[in-house]
């Protein structure tokens, strides 16, 4: 009997490894088999966090395959289960993250109104988790996602407000440049492009590109960072902030 949940856990892990290796067909297969076993263990109608997690993993695999409607269906099922397990209205981070993923899936196939509602719900939960803190990595990510919606719907002022809010937050909470900071810069550049300010847009894209190149260089040769300590990442983030400020006229 103990081998059955162990088998499910191993299949789940195998599915996640395949997902990281971009073997999405295999990932769906292993995660699907793990889901069947867990439903057999707990009962097909049971509300269980292990089942909810696999549903969320399947949603992510489908999103990577660009099958966003199927991804949304998995995320919806996972969300409903998590709300039962943790309690309706609970600001558990797992619920907030699933809402954010639902927002991403809806955005990718043009369901902007629904996407915005999911993001706003996720943002409210992340802010509730932060209590008195109004800034966090999750909050900055969701604000940037909301900015992308406003760019898509041509609501440029709202898009710019959210882009700047996300960028300012990253500058305060992130010591080092990272994938999130580059994505927010790209969103900001796209926003200015949509507004017709090509000069600012091009300058911001160039800064983002240089940041990506530096991150890749550090990933390729991490000993470079370790040899000089943390001064370079800190200095570089300050440099990016200054460069962006000069472009924006701060």
mmCIF file of C-alpha atoms in Angstrom:
data_model
loop_
_atom_site.group_PDB
_atom_site.id
_atom_site.type_symbol
_atom_site.label_atom_id
_atom_site.label_comp_id
_atom_site.label_asym_id
_atom_site.label_seq_id
_atom_site.Cartn_x
_atom_site.Cartn_y
_atom_site.Cartn_z
ATOM 1 C CA UNK A 1 0.000 0.000 0.000
ATOM 2 C CA UNK A 2 2.790 2.416 0.809
ATOM 3 C CA UNK A 3 4.207 1.831 -2.667
ATOM 4 C CA UNK A 4 1.121 3.306 -4.333
ATOM 5 C CA UNK A 5 1.490 6.919 -3.106
ATOM 6 C CA UNK A 6 5.249 6.629 -3.610
ATOM 7 C CA UNK A 7 4.651 5.631 -7.232
ATOM 8 C CA UNK A 8 2.314 8.610 -7.691
ATOM 9 C CA UNK A 9 4.885 10.965 -6.173
ATOM 10 C CA UNK A 10 7.615 9.615 -8.460
ATOM 11 C CA UNK A 11 5.381 9.968 -11.528
ATOM 12 C CA UNK A 12 4.598 13.524 -10.460
ATOM 13 C CA UNK A 13 8.307 14.286 -10.118
ATOM 14 C CA UNK A 14 9.027 12.663 -13.481
ATOM 15 C CA UNK A 15 6.326 14.777 -15.107
ATOM 16 C CA UNK A 16 7.818 17.952 -13.649
ATOM 17 C CA UNK A 17 11.323 16.992 -14.820
ATOM 18 C CA UNK A 18 10.015 16.376 -18.350
ATOM 19 C CA UNK A 19 8.289 19.762 -18.213
ATOM 20 C CA UNK A 20 11.599 21.469 -17.385
ATOM 21 C CA UNK A 21 13.243 19.550 -20.240
ATOM 22 C CA UNK A 22 10.478 20.797 -22.583
ATOM 23 C CA UNK A 23 9.249 17.236 -23.141
ATOM 24 C CA UNK A 24 5.653 18.321 -22.802
ATOM 25 C CA UNK A 25 3.940 15.250 -24.261
ATOM 26 C CA UNK A 26 5.818 13.041 -21.795
ATOM 27 C CA UNK A 27 5.137 15.504 -18.984
ATOM 28 C CA UNK A 28 1.403 15.353 -19.651
ATOM 29 C CA UNK A 29 1.532 11.552 -19.729
ATOM 30 C CA UNK A 30 3.361 11.127 -16.389
ATOM 31 C CA UNK A 31 1.370 13.814 -14.611
ATOM 32 C CA UNK A 32 -1.844 12.286 -15.931
ATOM 33 C CA UNK A 33 -0.874 8.869 -14.582
ATOM 34 C CA UNK A 34 0.013 10.388 -11.207
ATOM 35 C CA UNK A 35 -3.374 12.126 -11.154
ATOM 36 C CA UNK A 36 -5.206 8.836 -11.765
ATOM 37 C CA UNK A 37 -3.343 7.145 -8.903
ATOM 38 C CA UNK A 38 -3.985 9.990 -6.454
ATOM 39 C CA UNK A 39 -7.680 10.021 -7.358
ATOM 40 C CA UNK A 40 -7.773 6.265 -6.762
ATOM 41 C CA UNK A 41 -6.092 6.693 -3.383
ATOM 42 C CA UNK A 42 -8.203 9.589 -2.149
ATOM 43 C CA UNK A 43 -11.393 8.981 -4.120
ATOM 44 C CA UNK A 44 -12.351 10.587 -7.416
ATOM 45 C CA UNK A 45 -14.573 13.178 -5.748
ATOM 46 C CA UNK A 46 -12.220 14.057 -2.905
ATOM 47 C CA UNK A 47 -10.768 17.526 -2.413
ATOM 48 C CA UNK A 48 -7.090 16.928 -1.824
ATOM 49 C CA UNK A 49 -4.077 19.224 -2.062
ATOM 50 C CA UNK A 50 -1.953 16.558 -3.812
ATOM 51 C CA UNK A 51 -4.572 16.316 -6.557
ATOM 52 C CA UNK A 52 -4.835 20.101 -6.737
ATOM 53 C CA UNK A 53 -1.068 20.397 -7.171
ATOM 54 C CA UNK A 54 -0.944 17.909 -10.035
ATOM 55 C CA UNK A 55 -3.840 19.691 -11.744
ATOM 56 C CA UNK A 56 -1.849 22.904 -11.488
ATOM 57 C CA UNK A 57 1.254 21.168 -12.891
ATOM 58 C CA UNK A 58 -0.830 19.868 -15.800
ATOM 59 C CA UNK A 59 -2.093 23.399 -16.376
ATOM 60 C CA UNK A 60 1.470 24.646 -16.599
ATOM 61 C CA UNK A 61 2.437 21.897 -19.044
ATOM 62 C CA UNK A 62 -0.527 22.805 -21.254
ATOM 63 C CA UNK A 63 0.422 26.486 -21.074
ATOM 64 C CA UNK A 64 3.950 25.645 -22.252
ATOM 65 C CA UNK A 65 2.332 23.762 -25.153
ATOM 66 C CA UNK A 66 0.341 26.950 -25.874
ATOM 67 C CA UNK A 67 -2.877 25.031 -25.270
ATOM 68 C CA UNK A 68 -4.157 27.841 -23.067
ATOM 69 C CA UNK A 69 -7.807 26.831 -22.975
ATOM 70 C CA UNK A 70 -6.887 23.382 -21.649
ATOM 71 C CA UNK A 71 -4.439 25.028 -19.243
ATOM 72 C CA UNK A 72 -7.231 27.244 -17.942
ATOM 73 C CA UNK A 73 -9.468 24.220 -17.378
ATOM 74 C CA UNK A 74 -6.804 22.493 -15.268
ATOM 75 C CA UNK A 75 -6.093 25.675 -13.310
ATOM 76 C CA UNK A 76 -9.814 26.200 -12.688
ATOM 77 C CA UNK A 77 -10.181 22.689 -11.305
ATOM 78 C CA UNK A 78 -7.081 23.154 -9.161
ATOM 79 C CA UNK A 79 -8.315 26.531 -7.881
ATOM 80 C CA UNK A 80 -11.724 25.160 -6.917
ATOM 81 C CA UNK A 81 -10.070 22.332 -4.993
ATOM 82 C CA UNK A 82 -7.634 24.651 -3.213
ATOM 83 C CA UNK A 83 -10.490 26.935 -2.163
ATOM 84 C CA UNK A 84 -12.211 23.929 -0.550
ATOM 85 C CA UNK A 85 -9.013 22.688 1.129
ATOM 86 C CA UNK A 86 -7.814 26.064 2.422
ATOM 87 C CA UNK A 87 -11.227 27.691 2.795
ATOM 88 C CA UNK A 88 -13.081 30.138 0.567
ATOM 89 C CA UNK A 89 -11.680 33.633 1.052
ATOM 90 C CA UNK A 90 -8.396 32.323 2.442
ATOM 91 C CA UNK A 91 -5.393 34.304 1.173
ATOM 92 C CA UNK A 92 -3.187 31.222 0.920
ATOM 93 C CA UNK A 93 -0.284 31.879 -1.511
ATOM 94 C CA UNK A 94 -1.110 28.744 -3.502
ATOM 95 C CA UNK A 95 -4.552 30.161 -4.322
ATOM 96 C CA UNK A 96 -3.040 33.505 -5.328
ATOM 97 C CA UNK A 97 -0.448 31.831 -7.570
ATOM 98 C CA UNK A 98 -3.142 29.767 -9.299
ATOM 99 C CA UNK A 99 -5.196 32.905 -9.916
ATOM 100 C CA UNK A 100 -2.125 34.523 -11.449
ATOM 101 C CA UNK A 101 -1.586 31.522 -13.730
ATOM 102 C CA UNK A 102 -5.235 31.670 -14.760
ATOM 103 C CA UNK A 103 -4.703 35.316 -15.638
ATOM 104 C CA UNK A 104 -1.702 34.429 -17.792
ATOM 105 C CA UNK A 105 -3.584 31.649 -19.614
ATOM 106 C CA UNK A 106 -6.579 33.874 -20.369
ATOM 107 C CA UNK A 107 -4.295 36.680 -21.531
ATOM 108 C CA UNK A 108 -2.496 34.403 -23.965
ATOM 109 C CA UNK A 109 -5.656 33.587 -25.891
ATOM 110 C CA UNK A 110 -7.077 37.091 -25.806
ATOM 111 C CA UNK A 111 -9.545 36.860 -22.906
ATOM 112 C CA UNK A 112 -8.399 40.191 -21.466
ATOM 113 C CA UNK A 113 -11.402 40.956 -19.250
ATOM 114 C CA UNK A 114 -11.237 37.576 -17.553
ATOM 115 C CA UNK A 115 -7.477 37.802 -17.322
ATOM 116 C CA UNK A 116 -7.713 41.169 -15.580
ATOM 117 C CA UNK A 117 -10.226 39.825 -13.059
ATOM 118 C CA UNK A 118 -7.931 36.921 -12.195
ATOM 119 C CA UNK A 119 -4.939 39.227 -11.823
ATOM 120 C CA UNK A 120 -6.870 41.630 -9.613
ATOM 121 C CA UNK A 121 -7.972 38.776 -7.356
ATOM 122 C CA UNK A 122 -4.395 37.466 -7.187
ATOM 123 C CA UNK A 123 -3.076 40.942 -6.414
ATOM 124 C CA UNK A 124 -5.568 41.398 -3.582
ATOM 125 C CA UNK A 125 -4.530 38.065 -2.046
ATOM 126 C CA UNK A 126 -0.811 38.791 -2.376
ATOM 127 C CA UNK A 127 -1.340 42.196 -0.772
ATOM 128 C CA UNK A 128 -3.337 40.564 2.010
ATOM 129 C CA UNK A 129 -0.491 38.113 2.644
ATOM 130 C CA UNK A 130 1.982 40.985 2.826
ATOM 131 C CA UNK A 131 -0.091 42.604 5.596
ATOM 132 C CA UNK A 132 1.495 46.014 6.178
ATOM 133 C CA UNK A 133 4.039 45.525 3.376
ATOM 134 C CA UNK A 134 2.793 46.911 0.088
ATOM 135 C CA UNK A 135 5.689 45.498 -1.919
ATOM 136 C CA UNK A 136 6.812 41.972 -2.743
ATOM 137 C CA UNK A 137 8.099 39.928 -5.672
ATOM 138 C CA UNK A 138 4.623 38.487 -6.305
ATOM 139 C CA UNK A 139 2.952 41.892 -6.181
ATOM 140 C CA UNK A 140 5.459 43.370 -8.643
ATOM 141 C CA UNK A 141 4.930 40.448 -11.035
ATOM 142 C CA UNK A 142 1.157 40.753 -11.023
ATOM 143 C CA UNK A 143 1.300 44.538 -11.517
ATOM 144 C CA UNK A 144 3.522 43.977 -14.561
ATOM 145 C CA UNK A 145 1.035 41.375 -15.856
ATOM 146 C CA UNK A 146 -1.797 43.886 -15.471
ATOM 147 C CA UNK A 147 0.270 46.429 -17.417
ATOM 148 C CA UNK A 148 0.477 43.924 -20.295
ATOM 149 C CA UNK A 149 -3.309 43.742 -20.408
ATOM 150 C CA UNK A 150 -3.643 47.516 -20.613
ATOM 151 C CA UNK A 151 -1.073 47.596 -23.418
ATOM 152 C CA UNK A 152 -3.099 44.979 -25.306
ATOM 153 C CA UNK A 153 -6.343 46.930 -24.793
ATOM 154 C CA UNK A 154 -4.665 50.240 -25.789
ATOM 155 C CA UNK A 155 -5.296 51.825 -22.390
ATOM 156 C CA UNK A 156 -1.926 53.514 -22.467
ATOM 157 C CA UNK A 157 -2.128 55.696 -19.355
ATOM 158 C CA UNK A 158 -3.131 52.752 -17.175
ATOM 159 C CA UNK A 159 -0.450 50.634 -18.828
ATOM 160 C CA UNK A 160 2.262 53.215 -18.175
ATOM 161 C CA UNK A 161 1.158 53.742 -14.573
ATOM 162 C CA UNK A 162 1.375 50.011 -13.874
ATOM 163 C CA UNK A 163 4.687 49.606 -15.734
ATOM 164 C CA UNK A 164 6.308 52.386 -13.727
ATOM 165 C CA UNK A 165 4.843 51.072 -10.497
ATOM 166 C CA UNK A 166 6.264 47.592 -11.188
ATOM 167 C CA UNK A 167 9.692 48.944 -12.195
ATOM 168 C CA UNK A 168 9.938 51.234 -9.151
ATOM 169 C CA UNK A 169 9.003 48.287 -6.934
ATOM 170 C CA UNK A 170 11.703 46.070 -8.459
ATOM 171 C CA UNK A 171 14.265 48.810 -7.884
ATOM 172 C CA UNK A 172 13.358 48.876 -4.203
ATOM 173 C CA UNK A 173 13.020 45.162 -3.483
ATOM 174 C CA UNK A 174 15.552 43.552 -5.849
ATOM 175 C CA UNK A 175 19.247 43.812 -5.056
ATOM 176 C CA UNK A 176 20.303 42.105 -8.285
ATOM 177 C CA UNK A 177 19.004 42.260 -11.846
ATOM 178 C CA UNK A 178 16.987 39.173 -12.774
ATOM 179 C CA UNK A 179 14.536 37.803 -15.294
ATOM 180 C CA UNK A 180 11.667 39.746 -13.719
ATOM 181 C CA UNK A 181 13.434 43.084 -13.974
ATOM 182 C CA UNK A 182 14.250 42.478 -17.642
ATOM 183 C CA UNK A 183 10.629 41.512 -18.371
ATOM 184 C CA UNK A 184 9.332 44.659 -16.680
ATOM 185 C CA UNK A 185 11.759 46.799 -18.705
ATOM 186 C CA UNK A 186 10.524 45.119 -21.890
ATOM 187 C CA UNK A 187 6.932 45.831 -20.881
ATOM 188 C CA UNK A 188 7.831 49.474 -20.217
ATOM 189 C CA UNK A 189 9.585 49.705 -23.597
ATOM 190 C CA UNK A 190 6.558 48.186 -25.335
ATOM 191 C CA UNK A 191 4.290 50.659 -23.577
ATOM 192 C CA UNK A 192 6.270 53.655 -24.844
ATOM 193 C CA UNK A 193 6.323 52.107 -28.323
ATOM 194 C CA UNK A 194 2.529 51.814 -28.298
ATOM 195 C CA UNK A 195 2.350 55.451 -27.163
ATOM 196 C CA UNK A 196 4.508 56.503 -30.117
ATOM 197 C CA UNK A 197 7.575 57.465 -28.077
ATOM 198 C CA UNK A 198 10.035 55.408 -30.108
ATOM 199 C CA UNK A 199 13.106 57.121 -28.670
ATOM 200 C CA UNK A 200 12.344 56.027 -25.114
ATOM 201 C CA UNK A 201 11.167 52.640 -26.292
ATOM 202 C CA UNK A 202 14.385 51.897 -28.186
ATOM 203 C CA UNK A 203 16.571 53.085 -25.286
ATOM 204 C CA UNK A 204 14.697 50.876 -22.811
ATOM 205 C CA UNK A 205 14.883 47.846 -25.107
ATOM 206 C CA UNK A 206 18.639 48.366 -25.370
ATOM 207 C CA UNK A 207 19.025 48.555 -21.595
ATOM 208 C CA UNK A 208 16.943 45.400 -21.210
ATOM 209 C CA UNK A 209 19.038 43.627 -23.846
ATOM 210 C CA UNK A 210 22.285 44.528 -22.081
ATOM 211 C CA UNK A 211 20.833 43.287 -18.799
ATOM 212 C CA UNK A 212 19.880 39.959 -20.394
ATOM 213 C CA UNK A 213 23.381 39.567 -21.867
ATOM 214 C CA UNK A 214 24.966 40.199 -18.486
ATOM 215 C CA UNK A 215 22.683 37.715 -16.749
ATOM 216 C CA UNK A 216 23.506 35.089 -19.367
ATOM 217 C CA UNK A 217 27.211 35.762 -18.919
ATOM 218 C CA UNK A 218 26.902 35.306 -15.168
ATOM 219 C CA UNK A 219 24.917 32.102 -15.651
ATOM 220 C CA UNK A 220 27.602 30.784 -17.987
ATOM 221 C CA UNK A 221 30.450 31.685 -15.679
ATOM 222 C CA UNK A 222 29.114 32.077 -12.144
ATOM 223 C CA UNK A 223 32.651 32.059 -10.735
ATOM 224 C CA UNK A 224 32.971 35.602 -12.073
ATOM 225 C CA UNK A 225 30.328 36.729 -9.610
ATOM 226 C CA UNK A 226 31.698 34.710 -6.722
ATOM 227 C CA UNK A 227 35.249 35.945 -7.265
ATOM 228 C CA UNK A 228 34.301 39.580 -6.775
ATOM 229 C CA UNK A 229 31.574 39.073 -4.169
ATOM 230 C CA UNK A 230 28.109 40.633 -4.335
ATOM 231 C CA UNK A 231 29.301 44.139 -5.187
ATOM 232 C CA UNK A 232 28.871 43.684 -8.939
ATOM 233 C CA UNK A 233 25.192 42.597 -8.841
ATOM 234 C CA UNK A 234 24.333 45.404 -6.408
ATOM 235 C CA UNK A 235 26.261 47.989 -8.413
ATOM 236 C CA UNK A 236 24.721 46.775 -11.630
ATOM 237 C CA UNK A 237 21.168 47.055 -10.342
ATOM 238 C CA UNK A 238 21.907 50.595 -9.216
ATOM 239 C CA UNK A 239 23.373 51.235 -12.663
ATOM 240 C CA UNK A 240 20.250 49.946 -14.402
ATOM 241 C CA UNK A 241 18.095 52.132 -12.171
ATOM 242 C CA UNK A 242 20.183 55.192 -13.047
ATOM 243 C CA UNK A 243 20.165 54.413 -16.763
ATOM 244 C CA UNK A 244 16.413 53.921 -16.850
ATOM 245 C CA UNK A 245 15.924 57.104 -14.809
ATOM 246 C CA UNK A 246 17.954 59.063 -17.379
ATOM 247 C CA UNK A 247 15.786 57.704 -20.204
ATOM 248 C CA UNK A 248 12.581 58.554 -18.349
ATOM 249 C CA UNK A 249 13.860 61.974 -17.343
ATOM 250 C CA UNK A 250 13.771 61.260 -13.589
#
